[in-house]
PDB file of C-alpha atoms and ligand atoms in Angstrom:
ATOM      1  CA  UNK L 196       5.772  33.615  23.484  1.00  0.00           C
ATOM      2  CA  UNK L 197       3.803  31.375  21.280  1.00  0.00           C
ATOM      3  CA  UNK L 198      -0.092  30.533  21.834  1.00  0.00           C
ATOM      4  CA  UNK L 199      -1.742  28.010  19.756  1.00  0.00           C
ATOM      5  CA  UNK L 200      -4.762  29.353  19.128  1.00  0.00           C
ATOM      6  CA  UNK L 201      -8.405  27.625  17.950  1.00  0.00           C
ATOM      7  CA  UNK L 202      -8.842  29.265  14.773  1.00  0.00           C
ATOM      8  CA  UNK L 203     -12.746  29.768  15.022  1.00  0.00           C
ATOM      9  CA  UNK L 204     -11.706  32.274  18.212  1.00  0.00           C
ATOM     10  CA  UNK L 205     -10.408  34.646  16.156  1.00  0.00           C
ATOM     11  CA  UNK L 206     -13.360  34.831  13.757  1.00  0.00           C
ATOM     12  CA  UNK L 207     -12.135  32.911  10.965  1.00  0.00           C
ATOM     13  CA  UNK L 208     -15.315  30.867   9.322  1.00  0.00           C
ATOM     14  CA  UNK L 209     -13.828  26.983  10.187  1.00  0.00           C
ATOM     15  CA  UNK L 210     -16.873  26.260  12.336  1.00  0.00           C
ATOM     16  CA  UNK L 211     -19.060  22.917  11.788  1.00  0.00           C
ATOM     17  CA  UNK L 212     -22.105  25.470  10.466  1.00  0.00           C
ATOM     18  CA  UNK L 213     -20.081  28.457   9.052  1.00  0.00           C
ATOM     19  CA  UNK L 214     -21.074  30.417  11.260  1.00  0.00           C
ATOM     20  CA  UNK L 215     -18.281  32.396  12.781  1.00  0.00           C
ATOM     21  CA  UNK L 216     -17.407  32.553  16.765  1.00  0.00           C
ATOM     22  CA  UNK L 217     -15.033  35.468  17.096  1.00  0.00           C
ATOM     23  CA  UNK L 218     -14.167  36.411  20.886  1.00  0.00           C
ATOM     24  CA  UNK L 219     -12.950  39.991  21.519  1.00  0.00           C
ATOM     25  CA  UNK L 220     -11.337  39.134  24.566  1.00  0.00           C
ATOM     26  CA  UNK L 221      -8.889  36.572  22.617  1.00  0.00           C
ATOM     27  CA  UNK L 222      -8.827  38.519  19.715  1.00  0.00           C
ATOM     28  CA  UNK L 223      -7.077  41.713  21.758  1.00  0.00           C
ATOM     29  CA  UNK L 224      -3.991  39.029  22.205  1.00  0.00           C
ATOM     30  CA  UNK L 225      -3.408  39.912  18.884  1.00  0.00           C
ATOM     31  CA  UNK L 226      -2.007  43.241  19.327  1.00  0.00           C
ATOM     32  CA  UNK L 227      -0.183  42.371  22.191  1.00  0.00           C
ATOM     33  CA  UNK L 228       4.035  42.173  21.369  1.00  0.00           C
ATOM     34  CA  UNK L 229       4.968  39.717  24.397  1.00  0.00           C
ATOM     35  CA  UNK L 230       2.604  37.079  22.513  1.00  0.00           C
ATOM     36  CA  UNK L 231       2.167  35.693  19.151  1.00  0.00           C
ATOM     37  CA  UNK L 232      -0.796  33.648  18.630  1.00  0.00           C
ATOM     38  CA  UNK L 233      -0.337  30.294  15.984  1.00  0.00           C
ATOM     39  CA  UNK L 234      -4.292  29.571  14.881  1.00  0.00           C
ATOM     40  CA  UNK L 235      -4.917  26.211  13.979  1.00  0.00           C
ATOM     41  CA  UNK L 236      -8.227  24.426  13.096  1.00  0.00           C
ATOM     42  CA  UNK L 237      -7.427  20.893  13.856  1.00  0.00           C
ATOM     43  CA  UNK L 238     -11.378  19.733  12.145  1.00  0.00           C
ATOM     44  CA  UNK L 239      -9.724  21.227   9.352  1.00  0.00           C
ATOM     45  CA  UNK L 240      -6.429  20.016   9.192  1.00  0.00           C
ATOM     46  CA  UNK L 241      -7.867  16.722   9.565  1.00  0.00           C
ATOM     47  CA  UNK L 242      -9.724  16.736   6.386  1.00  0.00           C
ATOM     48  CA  UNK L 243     -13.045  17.834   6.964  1.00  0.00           C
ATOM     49  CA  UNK L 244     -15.086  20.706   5.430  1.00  0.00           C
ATOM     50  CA  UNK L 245     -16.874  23.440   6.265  1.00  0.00           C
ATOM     51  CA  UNK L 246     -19.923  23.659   6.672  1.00  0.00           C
ATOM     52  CA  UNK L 247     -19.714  19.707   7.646  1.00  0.00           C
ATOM     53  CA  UNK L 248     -22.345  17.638  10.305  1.00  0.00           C
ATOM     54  CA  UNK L 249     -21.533  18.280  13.592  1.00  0.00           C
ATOM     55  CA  UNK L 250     -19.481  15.863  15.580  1.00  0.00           C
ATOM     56  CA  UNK L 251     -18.881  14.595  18.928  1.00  0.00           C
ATOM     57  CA  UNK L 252     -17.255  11.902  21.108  1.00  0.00           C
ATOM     58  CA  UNK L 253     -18.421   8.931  21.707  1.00  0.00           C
ATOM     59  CA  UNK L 254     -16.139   6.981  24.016  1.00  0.00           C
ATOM     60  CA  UNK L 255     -13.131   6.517  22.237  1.00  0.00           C
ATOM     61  CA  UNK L 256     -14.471   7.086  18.746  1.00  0.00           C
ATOM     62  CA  UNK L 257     -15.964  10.542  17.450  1.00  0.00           C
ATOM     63  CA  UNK L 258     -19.224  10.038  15.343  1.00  0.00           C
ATOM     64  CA  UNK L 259     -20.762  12.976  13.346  1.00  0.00           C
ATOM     65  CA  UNK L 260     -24.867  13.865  14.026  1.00  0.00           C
ATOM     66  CA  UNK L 261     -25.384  11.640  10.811  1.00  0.00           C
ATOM     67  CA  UNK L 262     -23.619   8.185  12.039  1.00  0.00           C
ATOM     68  CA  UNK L 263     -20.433   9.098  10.242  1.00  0.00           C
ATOM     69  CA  UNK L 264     -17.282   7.481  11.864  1.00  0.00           C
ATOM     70  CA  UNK L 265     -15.123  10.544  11.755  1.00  0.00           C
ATOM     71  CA  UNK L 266     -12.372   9.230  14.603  1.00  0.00           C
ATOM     72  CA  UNK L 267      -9.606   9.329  11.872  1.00  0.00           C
ATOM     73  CA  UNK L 268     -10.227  12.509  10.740  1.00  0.00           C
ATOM     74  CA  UNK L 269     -10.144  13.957  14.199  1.00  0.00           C
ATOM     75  CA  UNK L 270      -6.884  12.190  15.120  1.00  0.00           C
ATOM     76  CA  UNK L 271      -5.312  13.568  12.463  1.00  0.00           C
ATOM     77  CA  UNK L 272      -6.407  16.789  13.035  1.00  0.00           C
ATOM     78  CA  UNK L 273      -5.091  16.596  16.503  1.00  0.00           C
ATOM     79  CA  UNK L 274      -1.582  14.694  15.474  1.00  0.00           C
ATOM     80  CA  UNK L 275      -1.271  18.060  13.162  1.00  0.00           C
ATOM     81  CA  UNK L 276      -2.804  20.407  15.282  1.00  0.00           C
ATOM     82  CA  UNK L 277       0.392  19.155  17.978  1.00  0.00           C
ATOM     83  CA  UNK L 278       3.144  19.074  14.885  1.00  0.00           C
ATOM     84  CA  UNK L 279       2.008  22.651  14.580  1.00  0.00           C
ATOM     85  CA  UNK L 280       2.650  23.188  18.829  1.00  0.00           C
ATOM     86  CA  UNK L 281       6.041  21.705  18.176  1.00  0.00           C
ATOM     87  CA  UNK L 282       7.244  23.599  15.162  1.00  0.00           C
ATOM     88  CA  UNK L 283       6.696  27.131  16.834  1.00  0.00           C
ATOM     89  CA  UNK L 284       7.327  25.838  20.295  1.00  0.00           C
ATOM     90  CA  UNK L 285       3.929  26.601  22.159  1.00  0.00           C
ATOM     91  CA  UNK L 286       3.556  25.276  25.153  1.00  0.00           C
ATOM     92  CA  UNK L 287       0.374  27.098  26.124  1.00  0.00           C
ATOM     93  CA  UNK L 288      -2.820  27.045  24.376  1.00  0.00           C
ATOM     94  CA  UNK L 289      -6.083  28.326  23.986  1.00  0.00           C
ATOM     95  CA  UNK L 290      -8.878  26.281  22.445  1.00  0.00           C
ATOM     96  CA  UNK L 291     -12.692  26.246  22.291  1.00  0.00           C
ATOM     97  CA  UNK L 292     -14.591  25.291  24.809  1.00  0.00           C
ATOM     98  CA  UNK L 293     -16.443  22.191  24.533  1.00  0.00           C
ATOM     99  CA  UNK L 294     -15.826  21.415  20.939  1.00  0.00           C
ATOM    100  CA  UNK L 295     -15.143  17.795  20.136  1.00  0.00           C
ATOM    101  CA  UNK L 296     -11.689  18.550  18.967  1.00  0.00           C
ATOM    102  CA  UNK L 297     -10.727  21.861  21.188  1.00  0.00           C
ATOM    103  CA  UNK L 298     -12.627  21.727  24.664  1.00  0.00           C
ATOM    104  CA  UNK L 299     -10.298  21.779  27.471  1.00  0.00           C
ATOM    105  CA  UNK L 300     -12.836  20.503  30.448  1.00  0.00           C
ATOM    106  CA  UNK L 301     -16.175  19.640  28.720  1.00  0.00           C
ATOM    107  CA  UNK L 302     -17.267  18.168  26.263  1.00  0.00           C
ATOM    108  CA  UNK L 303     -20.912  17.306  24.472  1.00  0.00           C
ATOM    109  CA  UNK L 304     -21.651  13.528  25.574  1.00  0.00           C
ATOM    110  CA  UNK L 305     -22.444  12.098  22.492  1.00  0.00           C
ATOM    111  CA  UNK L 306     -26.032  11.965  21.776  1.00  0.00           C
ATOM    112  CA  UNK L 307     -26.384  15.039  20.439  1.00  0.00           C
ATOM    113  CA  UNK L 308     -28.932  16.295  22.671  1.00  0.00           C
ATOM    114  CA  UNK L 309     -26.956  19.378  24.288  1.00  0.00           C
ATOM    115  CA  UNK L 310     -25.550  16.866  26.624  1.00  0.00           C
ATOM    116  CA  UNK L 311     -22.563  18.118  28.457  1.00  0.00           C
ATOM    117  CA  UNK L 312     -20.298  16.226  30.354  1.00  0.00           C
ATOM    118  CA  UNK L 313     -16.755  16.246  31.495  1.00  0.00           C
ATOM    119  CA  UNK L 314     -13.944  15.787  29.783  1.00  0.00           C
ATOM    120  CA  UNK L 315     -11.864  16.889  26.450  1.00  0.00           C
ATOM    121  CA  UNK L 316     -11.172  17.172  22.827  1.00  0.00           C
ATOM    122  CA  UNK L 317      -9.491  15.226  20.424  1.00  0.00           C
ATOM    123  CA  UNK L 318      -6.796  18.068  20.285  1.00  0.00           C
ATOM    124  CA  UNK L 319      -7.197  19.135  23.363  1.00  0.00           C
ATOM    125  CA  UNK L 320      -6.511  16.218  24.895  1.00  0.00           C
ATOM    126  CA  UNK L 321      -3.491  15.389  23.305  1.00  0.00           C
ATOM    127  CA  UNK L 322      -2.076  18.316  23.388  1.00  0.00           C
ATOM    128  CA  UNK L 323      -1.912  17.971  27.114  1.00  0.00           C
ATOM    129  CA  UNK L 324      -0.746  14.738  27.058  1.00  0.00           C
ATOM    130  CA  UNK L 325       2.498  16.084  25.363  1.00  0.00           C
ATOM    131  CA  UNK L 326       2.681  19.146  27.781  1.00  0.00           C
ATOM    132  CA  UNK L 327       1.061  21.613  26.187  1.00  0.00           C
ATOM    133  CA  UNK L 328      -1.400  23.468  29.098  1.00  0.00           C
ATOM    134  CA  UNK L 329      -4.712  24.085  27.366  1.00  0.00           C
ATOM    135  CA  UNK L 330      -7.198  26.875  28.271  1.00  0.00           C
ATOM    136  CA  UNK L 331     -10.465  27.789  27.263  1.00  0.00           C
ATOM    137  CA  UNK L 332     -11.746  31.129  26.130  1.00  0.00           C
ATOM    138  CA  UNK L 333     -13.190  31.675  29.310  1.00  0.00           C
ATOM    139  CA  UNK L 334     -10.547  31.345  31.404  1.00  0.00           C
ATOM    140  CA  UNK L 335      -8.105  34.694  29.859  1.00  0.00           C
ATOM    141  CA  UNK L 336      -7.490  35.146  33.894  1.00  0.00           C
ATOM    142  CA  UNK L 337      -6.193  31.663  34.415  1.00  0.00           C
ATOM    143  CA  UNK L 338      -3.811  31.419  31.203  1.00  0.00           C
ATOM    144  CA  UNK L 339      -1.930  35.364  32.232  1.00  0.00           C
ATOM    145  CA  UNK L 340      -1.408  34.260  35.882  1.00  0.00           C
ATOM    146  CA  UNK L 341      -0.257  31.214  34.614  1.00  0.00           C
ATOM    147  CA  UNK L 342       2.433  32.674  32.263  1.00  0.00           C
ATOM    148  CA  UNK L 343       3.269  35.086  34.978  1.00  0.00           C
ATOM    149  CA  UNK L 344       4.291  32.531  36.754  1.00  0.00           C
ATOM    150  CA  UNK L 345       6.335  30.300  34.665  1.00  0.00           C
TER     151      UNK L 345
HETATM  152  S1  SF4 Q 426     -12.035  22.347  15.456  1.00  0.00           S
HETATM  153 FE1  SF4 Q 426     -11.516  23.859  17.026  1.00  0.00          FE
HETATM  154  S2  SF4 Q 426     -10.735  25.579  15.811  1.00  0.00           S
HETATM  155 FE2  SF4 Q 426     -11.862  24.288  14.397  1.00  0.00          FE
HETATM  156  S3  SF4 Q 426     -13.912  25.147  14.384  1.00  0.00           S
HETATM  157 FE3  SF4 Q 426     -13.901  23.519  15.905  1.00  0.00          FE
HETATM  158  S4  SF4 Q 426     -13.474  24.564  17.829  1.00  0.00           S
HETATM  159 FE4  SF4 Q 426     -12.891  25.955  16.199  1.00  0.00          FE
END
């Protein structure tokens, strides 16, 4: 089975600071045979560098710490970020938590003072919208009972 995977997970150096966010629990998937895990770092794929500003929703747009409009690099991110679901056929995935492109279930609120609130990603949220069931690091439990079951 495929898993799109956030990049950053897996300790590759994508992140808005370089500064790298490996997590050992998704990183064992690796050398598991029933899975293959497709990484994808939709802030890259939509243009942006790294190190870059940090970034978060606003509403509909996404605006970077500076005042940057960076919406259309973020939908492009996600619209390749989901051509990449579609081309290896994953229809689970596991993203960052509460990034502005990957989190599944919260998000920062848009005033970048550690603000979180409810709700999702660029990605993430399109993703879903085309049937793609997104998970969050945290929740390795929920994402194996949930292939179990399908
Ligand atoms: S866009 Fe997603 S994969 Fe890329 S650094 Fe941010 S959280 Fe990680």
């Amino acid at each position: 089975m495929n898993v799109l995977i956030s990049m950053c997970l897996l300790g590759v150096n994508c992140r808005y600071n370089g500064v790298p966010k490996e997590d050992t629990m998704v990183k064992e998937l690796l050398h598991r045979e029933d899975i293959t895990l497709i990484s994808v770092c939709p802030e890259q794929l939509g243009g942006l560098p790294t190190p870059r500003t940090p970034s978060e929703r606003k509403g509909e747009t996404v605006v970077s710490s500076d005042g940057e409009d960076r919406t259309a690099a973020f939908t492009q991110g996600a619209e390749e970020s989901l051509r990449i679901a579609k081309l290896y056929g994953c229809e689970v995935a596991i993203l960052k938590e509460r990034s502005p492109s990957c989190g599944n279930k919260e998000i920062y609120d848009g005033s970048f003072t550690k603000t979180v609130v409810t709700g999702e990603g660029v990605t993430a949220e399109l993703l879903r919208r085309n049937g793609v069931k997104v998970f969050g690091e945290s929740e390795l439990a929920e994402f194996f009972e949930y292939v179990r079951r399908r």
